[in-house]
XYZ file of N, CA, C and O in Angstrom:
488
model
N 2.953 -12.078 -1.940
C 3.516 -11.019 -2.463
C 4.632 -10.465 -1.707
O 4.480 -10.442 -0.499
N 5.664 -10.080 -2.243
C 6.734 -9.420 -1.407
C 7.059 -8.223 -2.381
O 7.049 -8.098 -3.516
N 7.596 -7.375 -1.439
C 8.101 -5.998 -2.055
C 9.480 -5.779 -1.591
O 9.864 -5.872 -0.342
N 10.598 -5.499 -2.539
C 11.824 -5.140 -2.240
C 11.931 -3.643 -1.886
O 11.519 -2.985 -2.945
N 12.273 -3.075 -0.929
C 12.294 -1.818 -0.579
C 13.580 -1.225 -0.010
O 14.225 -2.053 0.610
N 13.891 0.094 -0.231
C 14.696 0.727 0.510
C 13.904 1.833 1.307
O 13.151 2.643 0.672
N 13.734 1.796 2.734
C 12.828 2.685 3.405
C 13.192 4.088 3.147
O 12.174 5.010 3.289
N 14.223 4.566 2.763
C 14.730 5.986 2.409
C 14.085 6.376 1.137
O 14.072 7.663 0.777
N 13.521 5.413 0.504
C 12.993 5.827 -1.055
C 11.606 6.199 -1.030
O 10.869 5.556 -0.491
N 11.420 7.429 -1.557
C 9.956 7.805 -1.557
C 8.980 6.947 -2.451
O 7.899 6.867 -1.999
N 9.429 6.570 -3.498
C 8.673 5.561 -4.432
C 8.392 4.308 -3.738
O 7.280 3.862 -3.777
N 9.505 3.819 -2.837
C 8.925 2.771 -2.043
C 7.913 2.892 -0.951
O 7.118 2.116 -0.745
N 7.988 3.965 -0.313
C 7.098 4.379 0.641
C 5.635 4.501 0.058
O 4.714 4.010 0.591
N 5.665 5.125 -1.004
C 4.435 5.212 -1.745
C 3.893 4.014 -2.115
O 2.545 3.687 -2.163
N 4.523 2.929 -2.626
C 4.034 1.732 -3.071
C 3.529 0.971 -1.759
O 2.623 0.352 -1.940
N 4.438 0.984 -0.719
C 4.001 0.393 0.533
C 2.465 0.889 1.028
O 1.496 0.159 1.338
N 2.354 2.226 0.776
C 1.146 2.946 1.162
C 0.022 2.520 0.182
O -1.119 2.193 0.839
N 0.322 2.309 -0.999
C -0.903 1.823 -1.744
C -1.293 0.279 -1.541
O -2.246 -0.059 -1.573
N -0.097 -0.552 -1.189
C -0.487 -1.777 -0.784
C -1.323 -1.908 0.402
O -2.334 -2.632 0.774
N -1.075 -1.056 1.431
C -1.755 -0.926 2.613
C -3.229 -0.652 2.411
O -4.095 -0.987 2.888
N -3.346 0.387 1.676
C -4.615 1.066 1.385
C -5.449 -0.067 0.776
O -6.758 -0.232 0.900
N -4.803 -0.976 -0.148
C -5.620 -1.969 -0.856
C -5.770 -3.232 -0.024
O -6.587 -4.146 -0.201
N -5.335 -3.033 1.260
C -5.378 -4.405 2.295
C -4.753 -5.449 1.789
O -5.087 -6.611 2.166
N -3.625 -5.368 0.998
C -3.058 -6.369 0.461
C -2.155 -7.167 1.626
O -1.636 -6.448 2.435
N -1.849 -8.549 1.338
C -1.028 -9.177 2.116
C 0.365 -9.272 1.573
O 0.447 -9.784 0.369
N 1.373 -8.848 2.188
C 2.550 -8.833 1.569
C 3.773 -8.820 2.455
O 3.548 -8.533 3.715
N 4.818 -9.330 2.187
C 6.211 -9.258 3.007
C 6.951 -8.142 2.469
O 7.255 -8.079 1.359
N 7.708 -7.545 3.491
C 8.697 -6.497 2.975
C 9.971 -7.080 3.225
O 10.334 -7.789 4.256
N 10.945 -6.954 2.106
C 12.153 -7.297 2.365
C 13.050 -5.914 1.903
O 12.997 -5.223 0.940
N 13.857 -5.635 2.963
C 14.860 -4.375 2.826
C 15.921 -5.043 2.189
O 16.806 -5.398 2.911
N 16.118 -5.015 0.837
C 16.858 -5.622 0.289
C 18.483 -5.084 0.389
O 19.374 -5.844 0.011
N 18.688 -3.913 1.050
C 20.061 -3.381 1.304
C 20.543 -4.097 2.492
O 21.762 -4.285 2.708
N 19.576 -4.659 3.422
C 20.027 -5.404 4.634
C 20.021 -6.896 4.319
O 20.820 -7.634 4.966
N 18.949 -7.269 3.607
C 18.713 -8.623 3.324
C 19.054 -8.836 1.777
O 18.112 -8.878 0.955
N 20.251 -8.759 1.285
C 20.728 -8.732 0.018
C 20.426 -9.983 -0.718
O 20.783 -11.012 -0.397
N 19.671 -9.880 -1.859
C 19.402 -10.884 -2.724
C 20.733 -11.610 -3.321
O 21.607 -10.664 -3.901
N 20.783 -12.743 -3.270
C 21.841 -13.534 -3.951
C 21.719 -13.384 -5.644
O 20.696 -13.106 -6.057
N 22.649 -14.034 -6.262
C 22.523 -13.986 -7.858
C 21.550 -14.881 -8.277
O 20.858 -14.337 -9.242
N 21.180 -15.918 -7.590
C 20.041 -16.744 -8.011
C 18.771 -15.975 -7.650
O 17.869 -16.307 -8.573
N 18.754 -15.364 -6.632
C 17.259 -14.701 -6.327
C 17.357 -13.442 -7.539
O 15.982 -13.212 -7.942
N 18.209 -12.862 -8.014
C 18.239 -11.826 -8.778
C 17.645 -12.300 -10.206
O 16.921 -11.804 -10.758
N 18.422 -13.544 -10.665
C 18.022 -14.266 -11.722
C 16.453 -14.630 -11.764
O 15.788 -14.252 -12.859
N 16.137 -15.041 -10.639
C 14.577 -15.427 -10.584
C 13.761 -14.106 -10.719
O 12.757 -14.137 -11.390
N 13.997 -13.034 -9.986
C 13.102 -11.876 -10.168
C 13.352 -11.237 -11.535
O 12.283 -10.944 -12.089
N 14.543 -11.464 -12.158
C 14.519 -10.999 -13.637
C 13.590 -11.741 -14.421
O 12.777 -11.229 -15.359
N 13.634 -13.180 -14.261
C 12.664 -13.885 -14.973
C 11.179 -13.655 -14.807
O 10.261 -13.562 -15.744
N 11.000 -13.241 -13.567
C 9.513 -12.791 -13.195
C 9.130 -11.488 -13.744
O 8.083 -11.235 -14.319
N 10.204 -10.549 -13.802
C 9.886 -9.208 -14.434
C 10.012 -9.326 -16.117
O 9.353 -8.348 -16.661
N 10.683 -10.416 -16.629
C 10.706 -10.287 -17.981
C 11.767 -9.437 -18.489
O 11.696 -8.774 -19.592
N 12.749 -9.003 -17.595
C 13.698 -8.039 -17.942
C 15.150 -8.638 -17.848
O 15.287 -9.659 -17.233
N 16.077 -7.745 -18.336
C 17.626 -8.110 -18.151
C 18.073 -7.220 -16.958
O 17.563 -6.204 -16.647
N 19.393 -7.713 -16.522
C 19.744 -7.088 -15.311
C 20.175 -5.641 -15.563
O 19.890 -4.698 -14.666
N 20.462 -5.055 -16.779
C 20.808 -3.746 -17.077
C 19.629 -2.844 -17.104
O 19.517 -1.704 -16.800
N 18.292 -3.522 -17.254
C 16.977 -2.825 -17.070
C 16.651 -2.461 -15.901
O 15.895 -1.572 -15.528
N 17.201 -3.151 -14.834
C 16.954 -2.699 -13.404
C 18.126 -2.155 -12.403
O 18.163 -2.276 -11.351
N 19.243 -1.831 -13.359
C 20.322 -1.227 -12.686
C 20.333 0.387 -12.712
O 20.108 0.859 -13.730
N 20.611 0.721 -11.509
C 20.523 2.308 -11.311
C 21.908 2.750 -11.725
O 22.741 2.801 -10.820
N 22.028 3.175 -12.908
C 23.353 3.509 -13.449
C 23.788 4.911 -13.093
O 24.943 5.300 -13.032
N 22.945 5.667 -12.324
C 23.200 6.920 -11.869
C 23.933 6.978 -10.514
O 24.405 7.934 -10.108
N 23.769 5.871 -9.816
C 24.551 5.733 -8.421
C 26.058 5.947 -8.493
O 26.453 5.465 -9.484
N 26.606 6.299 -7.302
C 28.124 6.471 -7.404
C 28.631 5.263 -7.652
O 29.863 5.160 -8.383
N 28.165 4.093 -7.071
C 28.878 2.812 -7.179
C 28.726 2.333 -8.696
O 29.728 1.643 -9.150
N 27.594 2.564 -9.294
C 27.775 2.209 -10.819
C 28.667 3.107 -11.667
O 29.386 2.488 -12.426
N 28.859 4.471 -11.262
C 29.956 5.091 -11.865
C 31.342 4.595 -11.485
O 32.293 4.508 -12.474
N 31.593 4.208 -10.249
C 32.830 3.596 -9.915
C 33.076 2.301 -10.768
O 34.227 2.024 -11.086
N 32.114 1.470 -10.922
C 32.232 0.228 -11.647
C 32.229 0.429 -13.091
O 32.739 -0.429 -13.807
N 31.909 1.505 -13.469
C 31.733 1.826 -15.006
C 30.714 0.961 -15.750
O 30.820 0.819 -17.012
N 29.644 0.887 -15.092
C 28.678 -0.005 -15.860
C 27.989 0.471 -16.996
O 27.532 -0.455 -17.752
N 27.931 1.782 -17.056
C 27.335 2.266 -18.305
C 28.106 1.898 -19.444
O 27.456 1.736 -20.665
N 29.296 1.493 -19.391
C 30.109 1.107 -20.618
C 30.145 -0.365 -20.875
O 30.768 -0.805 -21.685
N 29.536 -1.134 -19.820
C 29.510 -2.530 -20.017
C 28.595 -2.933 -21.094
O 27.545 -2.353 -21.347
N 28.992 -4.025 -21.873
C 27.993 -4.553 -22.850
C 26.695 -5.137 -22.339
O 26.642 -5.397 -21.191
N 25.658 -4.926 -23.197
C 24.294 -5.305 -22.691
C 23.967 -6.446 -23.570
O 23.005 -6.423 -24.364
N 24.591 -7.603 -23.365
C 24.299 -8.760 -23.937
C 24.346 -10.040 -23.273
O 24.625 -9.940 -22.099
N 24.052 -11.173 -23.765
C 24.001 -12.509 -23.182
C 25.203 -12.739 -22.345
O 25.372 -13.226 -21.226
N 26.475 -12.475 -23.098
C 27.815 -12.781 -22.616
C 28.156 -12.008 -21.340
O 28.797 -12.561 -20.296
N 27.341 -10.752 -21.073
C 27.717 -9.922 -20.126
C 26.550 -10.122 -18.937
O 26.919 -9.470 -17.826
N 25.668 -10.775 -19.193
C 24.588 -11.177 -18.240
C 24.921 -11.272 -16.766
O 24.594 -10.659 -15.790
N 25.941 -12.477 -16.661
C 26.324 -12.682 -15.340
C 27.112 -11.815 -14.629
O 27.162 -11.605 -13.444
N 27.962 -10.950 -15.473
C 28.626 -9.881 -14.803
C 27.720 -8.842 -14.176
O 27.969 -8.414 -13.070
N 26.671 -8.373 -14.954
C 25.613 -7.415 -14.364
C 25.024 -7.978 -13.248
O 24.675 -7.262 -12.117
N 24.727 -9.379 -13.149
C 24.002 -9.877 -12.004
C 24.821 -9.916 -10.772
O 24.335 -9.642 -9.787
N 26.205 -10.239 -11.049
C 27.148 -10.278 -9.938
C 27.286 -8.710 -9.340
O 27.295 -8.683 -8.023
N 27.211 -7.890 -10.155
C 27.263 -6.292 -9.670
C 26.143 -6.032 -8.892
O 26.228 -5.393 -7.885
N 24.835 -6.453 -9.224
C 23.664 -6.201 -8.635
C 23.713 -6.892 -7.048
O 23.301 -6.336 -6.163
N 24.212 -8.218 -7.085
C 24.521 -8.922 -5.837
C 25.399 -8.142 -4.864
O 25.165 -8.210 -3.659
N 26.495 -7.799 -5.782
C 27.506 -7.185 -4.739
C 27.330 -5.848 -4.304
O 28.058 -5.208 -3.413
N 26.304 -5.171 -5.202
C 26.098 -3.722 -4.807
C 24.689 -3.475 -4.910
O 24.127 -2.928 -5.888
N 23.859 -3.973 -3.814
C 22.472 -3.839 -3.892
C 21.777 -2.625 -4.021
O 20.531 -2.428 -4.701
N 22.709 -1.394 -3.850
C 22.170 -0.077 -3.946
C 21.733 0.087 -5.561
O 21.002 0.970 -5.800
N 22.437 -0.747 -6.263
C 22.105 -0.510 -7.971
C 20.908 -1.121 -8.329
O 20.545 -0.857 -9.408
N 20.138 -1.919 -7.487
C 18.860 -2.518 -7.767
C 17.882 -1.573 -7.887
O 17.609 -0.768 -6.887
N 17.167 -1.527 -8.919
C 16.058 -0.203 -9.160
C 14.781 -0.999 -8.123
O 14.786 -2.107 -7.897
N 14.285 -0.002 -7.516
C 13.255 -0.115 -6.404
C 11.962 0.600 -6.770
O 12.148 1.673 -7.253
N 10.788 0.179 -6.040
C 10.703 -1.197 -5.399
C 10.329 -2.133 -6.450
O 9.746 -1.819 -7.533
N 10.609 -3.446 -6.247
C 10.159 -4.628 -6.908
C 9.319 -5.371 -6.216
O 9.380 -5.638 -4.964
N 8.127 -5.476 -6.914
C 7.008 -6.293 -6.280
C 6.762 -7.566 -6.949
O 6.465 -7.540 -8.166
N 6.911 -8.679 -6.074
C 6.611 -10.104 -6.842
C 5.167 -10.287 -6.586
O 4.589 -10.491 -5.447
N 4.358 -10.683 -7.473
C 3.005 -10.941 -7.329
C 2.651 -12.466 -7.177
O 3.569 -13.349 -7.672
N 1.503 -12.725 -6.844
C 1.153 -14.241 -6.538
C 1.093 -14.952 -7.700
O 1.238 -16.318 -7.829
N 0.876 -14.452 -8.921
C 0.861 -15.333 -10.168
C 2.167 -15.635 -10.829
O 2.228 -16.237 -11.969
N 3.349 -15.257 -10.147
C 4.629 -15.687 -10.649
C 5.327 -14.555 -11.391
O 6.458 -14.632 -11.867
N 4.592 -13.360 -11.482
C 5.078 -12.253 -12.393
C 5.634 -11.398 -11.181
O 5.525 -11.479 -10.005
N 6.347 -10.361 -11.762
C 6.912 -9.070 -10.840
C 6.826 -7.938 -11.594
O 6.632 -7.912 -12.857
N 6.798 -6.623 -10.825
C 6.799 -5.457 -11.525
C 7.824 -4.539 -10.704
O 8.136 -4.675 -9.578
N 8.298 -3.463 -11.541
C 9.125 -2.418 -10.872
C 8.037 -1.443 -10.434
O 7.563 -0.839 -11.405
N 7.863 -1.192 -9.230
C 6.544 -0.357 -8.786
C 6.978 1.067 -8.668
O 6.465 1.738 -7.446
N 7.584 1.617 -9.645
C 7.885 3.093 -9.507
C 6.581 3.949 -9.736
O 6.841 5.193 -9.564
N 5.629 3.417 -10.233
C 4.425 4.170 -10.602
C 3.241 3.604 -9.705
O 3.130 2.442 -9.525
N 2.228 4.372 -9.561
C 1.085 3.910 -8.802
C 0.307 2.763 -9.652
O -0.120 1.755 -9.276
N 0.315 3.018 -11.181
C -0.114 2.135 -12.087
C 0.656 0.711 -11.943
O -0.038 -0.360 -12.079
N 1.835 0.694 -11.724
C 2.688 -0.521 -11.654
C 2.234 -1.159 -10.387
O 2.151 -2.453 -10.531
N 2.121 -0.532 -9.341
C 1.813 -1.092 -8.061
C 0.432 -1.562 -8.120
O 0.007 -2.843 -7.825
N -0.633 -1.016 -8.709
C -1.917 -1.559 -9.123
C -1.985 -2.775 -9.909
O -2.733 -3.647 -9.784
N -0.960 -2.968 -10.808
C -0.855 -4.070 -11.857
C -0.452 -5.142 -11.037
O -0.995 -6.324 -11.067
N 0.436 -5.067 -9.989
C 0.980 -6.148 -9.070
C -0.306 -6.560 -8.322
O -0.335 -7.635 -7.931
N -1.009 -5.528 -7.746
C -2.132 -5.868 -6.937
C -3.124 -6.700 -7.429
O -3.779 -7.730 -7.201
N -3.408 -6.490 -8.982
C -4.423 -7.212 -9.739
C -3.871 -8.709 -10.149
O -4.759 -9.349 -10.419
N -2.742 -8.905 -10.020
C -2.098 -10.206 -10.308
C -1.889 -11.075 -9.054
O -1.629 -12.171 -8.929
N -2.557 -10.489 -7.891
C -2.436 -11.245 -6.376
C -3.558 -11.374 -5.876
O -4.719 -10.637 -6.075
N -3.860 -12.477 -5.095
C -4.869 -12.776 -4.438
C -5.288 -11.830 -3.213
O -6.271 -11.458 -2.887
N -4.147 -11.598 -2.325
C -4.336 -11.021 -1.157
C -4.139 -9.654 -0.870
O -3.596 -8.840 -1.785
């Protein structure tokens, strides 16, 4: 299990706390320092069952500068969104937890974190 976090984020700290309480084995990825490339973002989107615009923090200053709210949300624009996430990792919703069963969740609630735990062995 891996969790993508920003240590300054309260929801990330809460998710890590829940994983620790459960005794889960996991790897922390500080995705602002260890930025996922486009292929890694595509892979996590597949595990999440979401599109890139579903995990984009459109309220961030960088999102406003890029004008992402006005970008089309369709298959033709998908690569543009993924490139924006790889180029501007602050735009990636957090925390993202990849479970051992090949799925992933955006762990913004305790319930989502518990869901990831239920899908993992350790």
